[in-house]
Short mmCIF file of C-alpha atoms and ligand atoms in Angstrom, two decimals:
data_model
loop_
_atom_site.label_atom_id
_atom_site.label_comp_id
_atom_site.label_asym_id
_atom_site.label_seq_id
_atom_site.Cartn_x
_atom_site.Cartn_y
_atom_site.Cartn_z
CA MET H 1 -0.25 -0.07 0.01
CA PRO H 2 1.70 3.23 -1.17
CA LEU H 3 2.24 5.96 1.72
CA ILE H 4 1.36 9.43 1.70
CA PRO H 5 3.33 12.07 3.55
CA GLU H 6 2.20 12.37 7.13
CA ASN H 7 1.42 16.26 6.78
CA ILE H 8 -1.26 15.37 4.09
CA ILE H 9 -4.52 14.81 5.78
CA ALA H 10 -8.17 14.01 4.56
CA CYS H 11 -10.49 15.78 6.97
CA LEU H 12 -12.60 13.03 8.47
CA ASP H 13 -15.90 15.10 8.48
CA CYS H 14 -15.76 16.30 4.92
CA ASP H 15 -12.81 14.29 3.08
CA LEU H 16 -11.18 17.56 1.82
CA LEU H 17 -7.30 16.94 1.25
CA GLN H 18 -5.04 19.52 2.83
CA ARG H 19 -1.36 19.97 4.03
CA VAL H 20 -0.95 20.67 7.89
CA SER H 21 2.35 21.91 9.00
CA SER H 22 3.75 21.56 12.33
CA LEU H 23 1.96 23.54 14.99
CA PRO H 24 3.17 25.86 17.71
CA ASP H 25 2.36 24.94 21.25
CA GLY H 26 -1.42 25.34 22.11
CA ALA H 27 -2.51 25.87 18.30
CA THR H 28 -5.16 23.92 16.58
CA ALA H 29 -5.49 23.42 12.76
CA ARG H 30 -9.17 23.47 11.39
CA CYS H 31 -10.37 22.24 8.17
CA ARG H 32 -10.78 25.18 5.71
CA ARG H 33 -14.08 23.83 4.11
CA CYS H 34 -15.85 22.35 7.31
CA GLY H 35 -14.07 23.61 10.53
CA HIS H 36 -13.27 20.23 12.03
CA THR H 37 -10.28 19.99 14.08
CA LEU H 38 -7.64 18.54 11.90
CA ALA H 39 -4.75 18.70 14.49
CA GLN H 40 -3.96 20.26 18.02
CA SER H 41 -0.83 20.64 19.56
CA LYS H 42 -1.00 20.07 23.31
CA PRO H 43 2.04 20.70 25.23
CA ASP H 44 3.33 18.00 27.21
CA SER H 45 0.26 15.86 26.71
CA LEU H 46 1.33 12.24 27.32
CA ASN H 47 2.83 13.22 30.93
CA ARG H 48 -0.05 15.24 31.80
CA THR H 49 -2.60 12.62 30.83
CA LEU H 50 -0.76 9.79 32.66
CA ALA H 51 -0.94 11.80 35.85
CA LEU H 52 -4.72 12.48 35.36
CA ALA H 53 -5.31 8.88 34.40
CA ALA H 54 -3.49 7.65 37.48
CA ALA H 55 -5.77 10.04 39.78
CA ALA H 56 -8.81 9.05 37.92
CA ALA H 57 -8.08 5.13 38.72
CA ILE H 58 -8.11 6.11 42.25
CA ALA H 59 -11.25 8.28 42.06
CA LEU H 60 -12.84 5.22 39.96
CA ILE H 61 -12.15 2.70 42.73
CA VAL H 62 -13.24 5.09 45.59
CA ALA H 63 -16.51 5.84 43.85
CA ASN H 64 -17.19 2.33 43.46
CA ILE H 65 -16.38 0.72 46.79
CA THR H 66 -17.89 3.69 48.93
CA PRO H 67 -21.65 4.36 49.54
CA LEU H 68 -22.94 6.89 47.04
CA MET H 69 -25.69 8.14 49.14
CA GLY H 70 -27.73 6.89 52.35
CA LEU H 71 -31.23 7.47 53.30
CA SER H 72 -33.33 7.56 56.50
CA ALA H 73 -37.20 7.58 56.80
CA ALA H 74 -39.31 6.60 59.65
CA GLY H 75 -36.60 4.97 61.36
CA ARG H 76 -35.45 2.87 58.34
CA HIS H 77 -32.15 3.26 56.76
CA SER H 78 -30.81 2.23 53.37
CA ARG H 79 -27.54 3.12 51.38
CA THR H 80 -26.50 2.18 48.02
CA THR H 81 -23.21 1.97 45.78
CA ILE H 82 -23.24 2.22 42.05
CA LEU H 83 -23.00 -1.35 41.70
CA GLY H 84 -25.62 -1.77 44.23
CA GLY H 85 -28.05 0.35 42.15
CA ALA H 86 -27.50 -1.93 39.46
CA ARG H 87 -28.17 -5.02 41.44
CA GLU H 88 -31.49 -3.82 42.66
CA MET H 89 -32.60 -3.09 38.94
CA TRP H 90 -31.58 -6.74 38.37
CA ILE H 91 -33.38 -8.01 41.39
CA GLN H 92 -36.73 -6.01 40.53
CA GLY H 93 -36.89 -7.80 37.06
CA GLN H 94 -34.84 -5.39 34.94
CA GLU H 95 -31.88 -7.34 34.12
CA ILE H 96 -31.02 -5.85 30.65
CA GLY H 97 -31.50 -2.26 32.18
CA ALA H 98 -29.10 -3.51 35.08
CA MET H 99 -26.39 -4.55 32.52
CA VAL H 100 -26.65 -1.17 30.43
CA VAL H 101 -26.22 0.58 33.81
CA VAL H 102 -23.14 -1.50 34.80
CA PHE H 103 -21.67 -1.12 31.44
CA CYS H 104 -22.01 2.46 31.23
CA THR H 105 -20.95 3.49 34.71
CA VAL H 106 -18.29 0.85 35.58
CA ILE H 107 -17.20 -1.33 32.85
CA ALA H 108 -16.71 1.29 30.13
CA PRO H 109 -15.21 3.91 32.41
CA ALA H 110 -12.78 1.35 33.81
CA VAL H 111 -11.71 0.14 30.43
CA HIS H 112 -11.22 3.50 29.37
CA ILE H 113 -8.58 4.43 32.27
CA ALA H 114 -7.11 1.19 32.26
CA ILE H 115 -6.30 1.33 28.46
CA MET H 116 -5.19 5.07 28.94
CA LEU H 117 -2.86 4.16 31.52
CA THR H 118 -1.34 1.16 29.77
CA VAL H 119 -1.08 3.21 26.54
CA LEU H 120 0.54 6.03 28.22
CA ILE H 121 3.03 4.06 30.36
CA THR H 122 3.98 2.12 27.14
CA ALA H 123 4.21 5.39 25.35
CA ARG H 124 7.49 6.04 27.17
CA ARG H 125 9.06 3.69 24.83
CA ASP H 126 10.20 4.28 21.18
CA PRO H 127 8.77 3.26 19.03
CA VAL H 128 5.49 2.62 20.74
CA PRO H 129 4.65 -1.34 20.48
CA TYR H 130 1.88 -1.93 17.92
CA TRP H 131 -0.35 -3.48 20.38
CA ALA H 132 -0.66 -0.06 22.16
CA GLY H 133 -2.41 1.25 18.89
CA THR H 134 -4.74 -1.61 18.80
CA LEU H 135 -5.67 -0.88 22.54
CA LEU H 136 -6.22 2.93 21.38
CA ARG H 137 -8.49 1.56 18.72
CA TRP H 138 -10.45 -0.21 21.25
CA SER H 139 -10.71 2.75 23.56
CA ASN H 140 -12.11 4.81 20.60
CA ARG H 141 -15.06 2.39 20.39
CA ASN H 142 -15.70 2.34 24.03
CA GLN H 143 -15.36 5.86 25.09
CA PRO H 144 -18.72 6.94 23.90
CA TRP H 145 -20.27 4.58 26.25
CA ALA H 146 -18.53 5.63 29.43
CA MET H 147 -21.04 7.80 31.01
CA VAL H 148 -19.63 8.90 34.49
CA GLU H 149 -20.89 12.64 33.84
CA VAL H 150 -24.28 11.41 32.76
CA MET H 151 -24.63 9.14 35.99
CA MET H 152 -23.60 12.29 38.16
CA LEU H 153 -26.33 14.23 36.85
CA GLY H 154 -28.57 11.46 37.30
CA ILE H 155 -27.40 10.92 40.87
CA LEU H 156 -28.18 14.67 41.63
CA VAL H 157 -31.68 14.46 40.16
CA ALA H 158 -32.42 11.29 42.21
CA LEU H 159 -31.05 13.00 45.33
CA VAL H 160 -33.66 15.70 44.90
CA LYS H 161 -36.52 13.55 44.21
CA ILE H 162 -35.79 11.44 47.21
CA ALA H 163 -35.15 14.49 49.40
CA ASP H 164 -39.08 15.03 49.19
CA VAL H 165 -39.97 11.91 50.94
CA ALA H 166 -36.86 11.28 53.13
CA THR H 167 -33.55 12.60 54.44
CA VAL H 168 -30.62 11.82 52.18
CA ILE H 169 -27.10 11.64 53.03
CA PRO H 170 -24.65 12.21 50.19
CA GLY H 171 -21.81 9.55 50.72
CA ILE H 172 -17.88 9.50 49.89
CA GLY H 173 -18.85 7.74 46.78
CA MET H 174 -20.71 10.66 45.43
CA PHE H 175 -17.80 12.93 45.92
CA ALA H 176 -15.34 10.44 44.32
CA ALA H 177 -17.69 10.36 41.51
CA GLY H 178 -17.65 14.09 40.98
CA VAL H 179 -13.75 14.22 41.14
CA LEU H 180 -13.88 11.24 38.56
CA VAL H 181 -16.01 13.38 36.18
CA ALA H 182 -13.74 16.25 36.47
CA LEU H 183 -10.47 14.13 35.96
CA VAL H 184 -11.97 12.08 32.99
CA THR H 185 -12.92 15.54 31.21
CA ALA H 186 -9.61 16.82 31.84
CA MET H 187 -8.08 13.61 30.43
CA THR H 188 -9.88 14.23 27.22
CA VAL H 189 -8.91 17.83 27.09
CA THR H 190 -5.04 17.24 27.63
CA PHE H 191 -4.63 13.93 25.55
CA ASP H 192 -3.40 14.31 22.08
CA PRO H 193 -3.46 10.89 20.32
CA ASN H 194 -1.29 12.08 17.47
CA GLU H 195 1.63 11.91 19.82
CA ILE H 196 1.09 8.28 20.19
CA TRP H 197 0.24 7.58 16.38
CA LYS H 198 3.36 9.31 15.08
CA ARG H 199 5.45 7.00 16.99
CA VAL H 200 3.63 3.74 17.18
CA GLU H 201 5.02 0.65 15.15
CA TRP H 202 2.61 -0.29 12.46
CA ILE H 203 0.61 -3.37 12.91
CA ASN H 204 1.30 -4.80 9.20
CA GLY H 205 5.10 -4.53 10.23
CA GLU H 206 5.93 -1.46 7.86
CA LYS H 207 8.02 1.04 9.29
CA ARG H 208 6.70 4.74 10.05
CA PRO H 209 6.33 6.75 6.86
CA GLY H 210 8.57 9.72 7.93
CA SER H 211 8.84 11.22 4.54
CA THR H 212 8.12 9.01 1.51
CA GLY H 213 9.35 11.59 -1.00
CA GLY H 214 7.60 13.49 -3.81
CA GLN H 215 4.23 11.76 -3.72
CA SER H 216 2.76 14.97 -2.18
CA ALA H 217 2.94 16.78 -5.21
CA GLY H 218 -0.42 17.83 -6.50
CA ILE H 219 -2.40 16.02 -3.94
CA ALA H 220 -3.52 18.79 -1.73
CA GLY H 221 -4.14 22.50 -1.90
CA LYS H 222 -5.40 22.73 -5.67
CA ARG H 223 -8.94 23.84 -6.35
CA SER H 224 -10.62 24.99 -9.47
CA ALA H 225 -14.07 26.07 -10.36
CA ASN H 226 -15.08 23.15 -12.61
CA VAL H 227 -13.07 20.45 -10.88
CA GLY H 228 -14.58 21.23 -7.45
CA PRO H 229 -12.52 20.52 -4.29
CA VAL H 230 -9.81 17.83 -4.32
CA THR H 231 -11.11 15.12 -1.68
CA GLY H 232 -9.61 11.82 -0.66
CA MET H 233 -12.13 9.96 -2.62
CA LYS H 234 -11.20 11.71 -6.01
CA ARG H 235 -7.53 10.73 -5.50
CA GLY H 236 -8.22 7.21 -4.52
CA LEU H 237 -7.16 7.87 -1.08
CA VAL H 238 -8.69 6.66 2.07
CA SER H 239 -8.18 7.90 5.54
CA CYS H 240 -8.33 5.88 8.71
CA GLU H 241 -11.24 7.02 10.97
CA CYS H 242 -9.26 5.87 14.01
CA CYS H 243 -5.86 7.11 13.56
CA GLY H 244 -6.24 9.43 10.74
CA LEU H 245 -3.58 7.85 8.53
CA LEU H 246 -4.22 8.54 4.67
CA SER H 247 -3.12 5.64 2.39
CA LYS H 248 -3.58 4.66 -1.18
CA PRO H 249 -5.20 1.22 -1.36
CA VAL H 250 -4.50 -1.18 -4.20
CA ASP H 251 -8.17 -1.59 -4.74
CA ILE H 252 -10.26 1.58 -3.71
CA HIS H 253 -13.65 -0.45 -3.23
CA GLY H 254 -12.00 -3.19 -0.94
CA PRO H 255 -9.38 -1.07 0.78
CA GLY H 256 -8.65 -3.61 3.61
CA LYS H 257 -7.44 -2.58 6.96
CA CYS H 258 -5.32 0.44 8.13
CA PRO H 259 -1.67 -0.35 7.80
CA ARG H 260 -0.98 1.57 11.06
CA CYS H 261 -3.82 0.57 13.61
CA GLY H 262 -5.68 -2.07 11.87
CA GLU H 263 -9.16 -0.36 11.72
CA LYS H 264 -11.21 -1.49 8.90
CA LEU H 265 -10.90 1.25 5.94
CA ALA H 266 -13.97 2.36 3.87
CA LEU H 267 -14.02 5.25 1.50
CA ARG H 268 -17.46 5.88 3.07
CA ARG H 269 -19.10 4.12 6.29
CA HIS H 270 -20.46 0.84 4.76
CA ASN H 271 -24.36 1.11 4.01
CA ALA H 272 -24.31 4.40 5.85
CA ILE H 273 -27.78 5.48 4.67
CA GLN H 274 -29.66 2.16 5.01
CA ARG H 275 -28.37 1.43 8.25
CA THR H 276 -29.08 4.81 9.76
CA TRP H 277 -32.61 4.72 8.54
CA ALA H 278 -33.03 1.15 9.99
CA LEU H 279 -31.93 2.27 13.59
CA ILE H 280 -33.77 5.57 13.59
CA VAL H 281 -37.12 3.85 12.61
CA ALA H 282 -36.43 1.19 15.17
CA ALA H 283 -35.80 4.09 17.79
CA ALA H 284 -39.04 5.95 16.60
CA ILE H 285 -40.73 2.81 17.30
CA CYS H 286 -39.35 2.35 21.03
CA TYR H 287 -39.95 5.98 21.73
CA ILE H 288 -43.51 5.46 22.02
CA PRO H 289 -43.65 2.64 24.81
CA ALA H 290 -40.69 4.55 26.40
CA ASN H 291 -42.90 7.44 26.91
CA VAL H 292 -46.34 5.59 27.49
CA LEU H 293 -45.16 2.83 29.88
CA PRO H 294 -44.32 3.68 33.42
CA VAL H 295 -40.50 4.05 34.17
CA MET H 296 -41.14 3.78 38.15
CA VAL H 297 -43.82 2.04 39.99
CA SER H 298 -44.38 3.19 43.71
CA LYS H 299 -46.01 1.09 46.28
CA THR H 300 -47.14 2.44 49.66
CA LEU H 301 -49.11 1.24 52.67
CA VAL H 302 -52.06 2.90 51.42
CA GLY H 303 -53.65 2.45 47.77
CA ALA H 304 -52.80 0.74 44.86
CA PRO H 305 -49.23 0.71 43.15
CA GLU H 306 -48.70 3.82 41.37
CA GLY H 307 -47.04 4.19 37.92
CA ASP H 308 -44.78 7.23 36.97
CA THR H 309 -43.97 7.92 33.25
CA ILE H 310 -41.11 10.22 32.34
CA ILE H 311 -43.69 12.91 31.92
CA SER H 312 -45.50 12.71 35.06
CA GLY H 313 -41.81 12.35 36.75
CA VAL H 314 -41.14 15.69 35.23
CA ALA H 315 -44.57 17.19 36.50
CA LEU H 316 -43.72 15.77 40.02
CA LEU H 317 -40.21 17.61 39.87
CA TYR H 318 -41.97 20.79 38.89
CA LYS H 319 -44.47 20.57 41.41
CA THR H 320 -42.00 20.02 44.12
CA GLY H 321 -40.41 23.30 43.04
CA SER H 322 -37.21 21.82 41.43
CA TRP H 323 -38.34 23.55 38.08
CA HIS H 324 -34.74 23.61 36.87
CA LEU H 325 -34.20 19.82 37.36
CA ALA H 326 -37.73 19.25 35.73
CA LEU H 327 -36.48 21.21 32.54
CA ILE H 328 -33.34 19.31 32.47
CA VAL H 329 -35.07 15.79 32.51
CA LEU H 330 -37.55 17.02 30.17
CA ILE H 331 -35.06 18.28 27.51
CA ALA H 332 -32.71 15.17 28.12
CA SER H 333 -35.46 12.58 28.31
CA VAL H 334 -38.19 13.68 25.90
CA VAL H 335 -36.86 16.57 23.60
CA ILE H 336 -33.38 15.18 22.89
CA PRO H 337 -34.22 11.82 21.66
CA LEU H 338 -37.12 12.82 19.54
CA ALA H 339 -34.92 15.83 18.14
CA LYS H 340 -32.13 13.30 17.31
CA ILE H 341 -34.33 10.95 15.30
CA MET H 342 -35.73 14.18 13.37
CA ALA H 343 -32.36 15.32 12.55
CA LEU H 344 -30.97 12.29 11.40
CA ALA H 345 -33.83 11.74 9.25
CA TYR H 346 -33.57 15.43 7.89
CA LEU H 347 -29.71 14.78 7.29
CA LEU H 348 -30.37 11.28 5.53
CA ILE H 349 -33.12 12.97 3.19
CA THR H 350 -30.94 16.08 2.26
CA VAL H 351 -28.19 13.67 1.48
CA ARG H 352 -30.44 11.57 -0.74
CA HIS H 353 -31.46 14.57 -2.54
CA ARG H 354 -27.62 15.65 -2.95
CA SER H 355 -28.63 18.91 -1.31
CA MET H 356 -25.76 21.56 -1.50
CA LYS H 357 -27.20 23.89 0.64
CA GLY H 358 -26.18 24.56 4.19
CA GLN H 359 -23.75 22.02 4.50
CA ARG H 360 -21.64 23.65 7.36
CA GLU H 361 -24.94 23.80 9.24
CA ARG H 362 -25.83 20.36 8.79
CA LEU H 363 -22.56 19.24 9.61
CA ARG H 364 -22.94 21.19 12.93
CA LEU H 365 -26.20 19.46 13.29
CA TYR H 366 -24.61 16.33 12.94
CA ARG H 367 -21.89 17.04 15.46
CA LEU H 368 -24.56 18.24 18.15
CA VAL H 369 -26.60 15.05 17.65
CA THR H 370 -23.32 13.12 18.32
CA PHE H 371 -22.35 15.15 21.15
CA VAL H 372 -25.73 15.57 23.24
CA GLY H 373 -26.88 11.77 22.47
CA ARG H 374 -25.55 10.14 25.55
CA TRP H 375 -27.24 12.69 27.94
CA SER H 376 -30.60 10.93 27.35
CA MET H 377 -29.45 8.19 29.27
CA LEU H 378 -29.94 10.44 32.44
CA ASP H 379 -33.48 8.99 33.07
CA VAL H 380 -32.23 5.39 33.21
CA PHE H 381 -29.67 6.28 35.93
CA VAL H 382 -32.39 8.52 38.09
CA VAL H 383 -34.62 5.51 38.00
CA THR H 384 -31.65 3.14 39.08
CA PHE H 385 -30.55 5.23 42.00
CA THR H 386 -34.10 5.90 43.13
CA VAL H 387 -35.13 2.30 43.04
CA ALA H 388 -32.05 1.28 45.09
CA LEU H 389 -32.68 3.73 47.84
CA ILE H 390 -36.44 3.41 48.10
CA GLN H 391 -36.84 -0.02 49.17
CA LEU H 392 -38.62 0.52 52.60
CA ASP H 393 -41.08 -2.31 52.53
CA PRO H 394 -43.76 -1.90 53.79
CA ILE H 395 -43.70 1.69 54.09
CA ILE H 396 -42.93 2.56 50.57
CA SER H 397 -41.14 0.59 47.72
CA ILE H 398 -40.31 1.69 44.28
CA LYS H 399 -39.64 -0.77 41.40
CA PRO H 400 -38.57 0.02 38.03
CA GLY H 401 -41.34 -0.03 35.13
CA GLY H 402 -41.25 -1.48 31.71
CA GLY H 403 -40.52 1.99 30.21
CA VAL H 404 -36.91 2.00 31.29
CA LEU H 405 -35.85 -0.66 28.68
CA PHE H 406 -37.61 0.96 25.89
CA PHE H 407 -36.06 4.20 26.90
CA ALA H 408 -32.42 2.72 26.88
CA ALA H 409 -33.13 1.15 23.90
CA VAL H 410 -33.99 4.61 22.24
CA VAL H 411 -30.88 6.15 23.51
CA ILE H 412 -28.74 3.23 22.31
CA LEU H 413 -30.21 3.05 18.78
CA THR H 414 -29.93 6.81 18.22
CA MET H 415 -26.27 6.72 19.31
CA VAL H 416 -25.47 3.70 17.04
CA ALA H 417 -27.37 5.40 14.33
CA ALA H 418 -25.45 8.59 14.53
CA GLU H 419 -22.31 6.52 14.56
CA LYS H 420 -23.29 4.68 11.26
CA PHE H 421 -24.09 7.74 9.58
CA ASP H 422 -21.18 9.27 7.69
CA PRO H 423 -21.01 12.97 7.62
CA ARG H 424 -18.77 12.98 4.56
CA LEU H 425 -22.07 12.08 2.59
CA ILE H 426 -23.17 15.72 3.20
CA TRP H 427 -20.33 17.19 1.15
CA ASP H 428 -20.31 14.38 -1.80
CA SER H 429 -22.73 16.33 -3.84
CA ASN H 430 -19.87 18.82 -4.24
CA ASN H 431 -17.46 16.40 -5.32
CA GLU H 432 -18.73 15.43 -8.87
ZN1 ZN V 1 -13.45 19.10 6.61
ZN1 ZN V 2 -5.53 3.58 11.36
#
């Protein structure tokens, strides 16, 4: 597979070929067509991220072994940890919901931190062994599902909800989870994966490119009115969506795997339009039971068990005076999932019609959809921690309702749908 010089990049959001020269500390290079960040120079990135990852590992352990919060009402006490919350969901018959919670709050964050620690310690060697690249590739897949910050907001909402019926005592675990959120966010800000990719051994045994001579001539930077912008696709070049390496495969329609990180290469994501449609239709179907079925069922000494849907939960928060939390839950749980489905449908339709209008705006919409998607998981965490604490039989007990499962399904389906859509399709009508 012929190699392209390292400073030639195809933008991952619009496929425009451009040359990126070395950047001064703290500088960012953006795509001149769509504004996507092509490269960022972060001073002392690896050492700083390593220190943060080590601290995050400690915070993660403390957050998982100490109680998140305790509750006392009518002489009864209960408390819960993160895993205890998921366990209660499992006991109450929501096994799938429990698994989703464990994966998003414990497994995915732990995998993320463990991989970062391993990769960053290994990166002190030169060259960096190829398996560190493989780990980084796995981490890319895993990271969207690590939702400690969404869980944290879920805990706070549950706390306010419960404070209405009982005295809640925040535990050490909750503060540790707060510290974890700050550390994980700081890790994302300081980490520059390019520092690793530049020095990693290639998975196929080829050496790093360094410079491969004069192949760059004429690849990037040219543009004329009748030819249109020069994209990777036009030149038979394909960029790796994981490590950003640009290569010229022998067969452009079956480009194989990235020679550096092993990611499957594709000119455009495979069957992007059909897959995204299928996933958003499925999400739209699940959206109905998610809103109609109760997400929580509460049973008290007097009266029949009472079901709470997402909307009635919002109304309750509003009535008890927490209008700001009511608004957050309403936006995260009702508005965002529906808006995501509609936004993706709009993007698919405009791509189908090869529309050339508002491409930058449509790309921004796509980025917004991928950015906010995870926050819809909020209500799943609210239910988990409310259920875990309010098990004060026979005075009051709360069980998760069937709506939770459908709700989690909507969030997962729309997140995967956004991942299957290919933003480069938005720009392809310019490239004919
Ligand atoms: Zn671009
Ligand atoms: Zn790659």
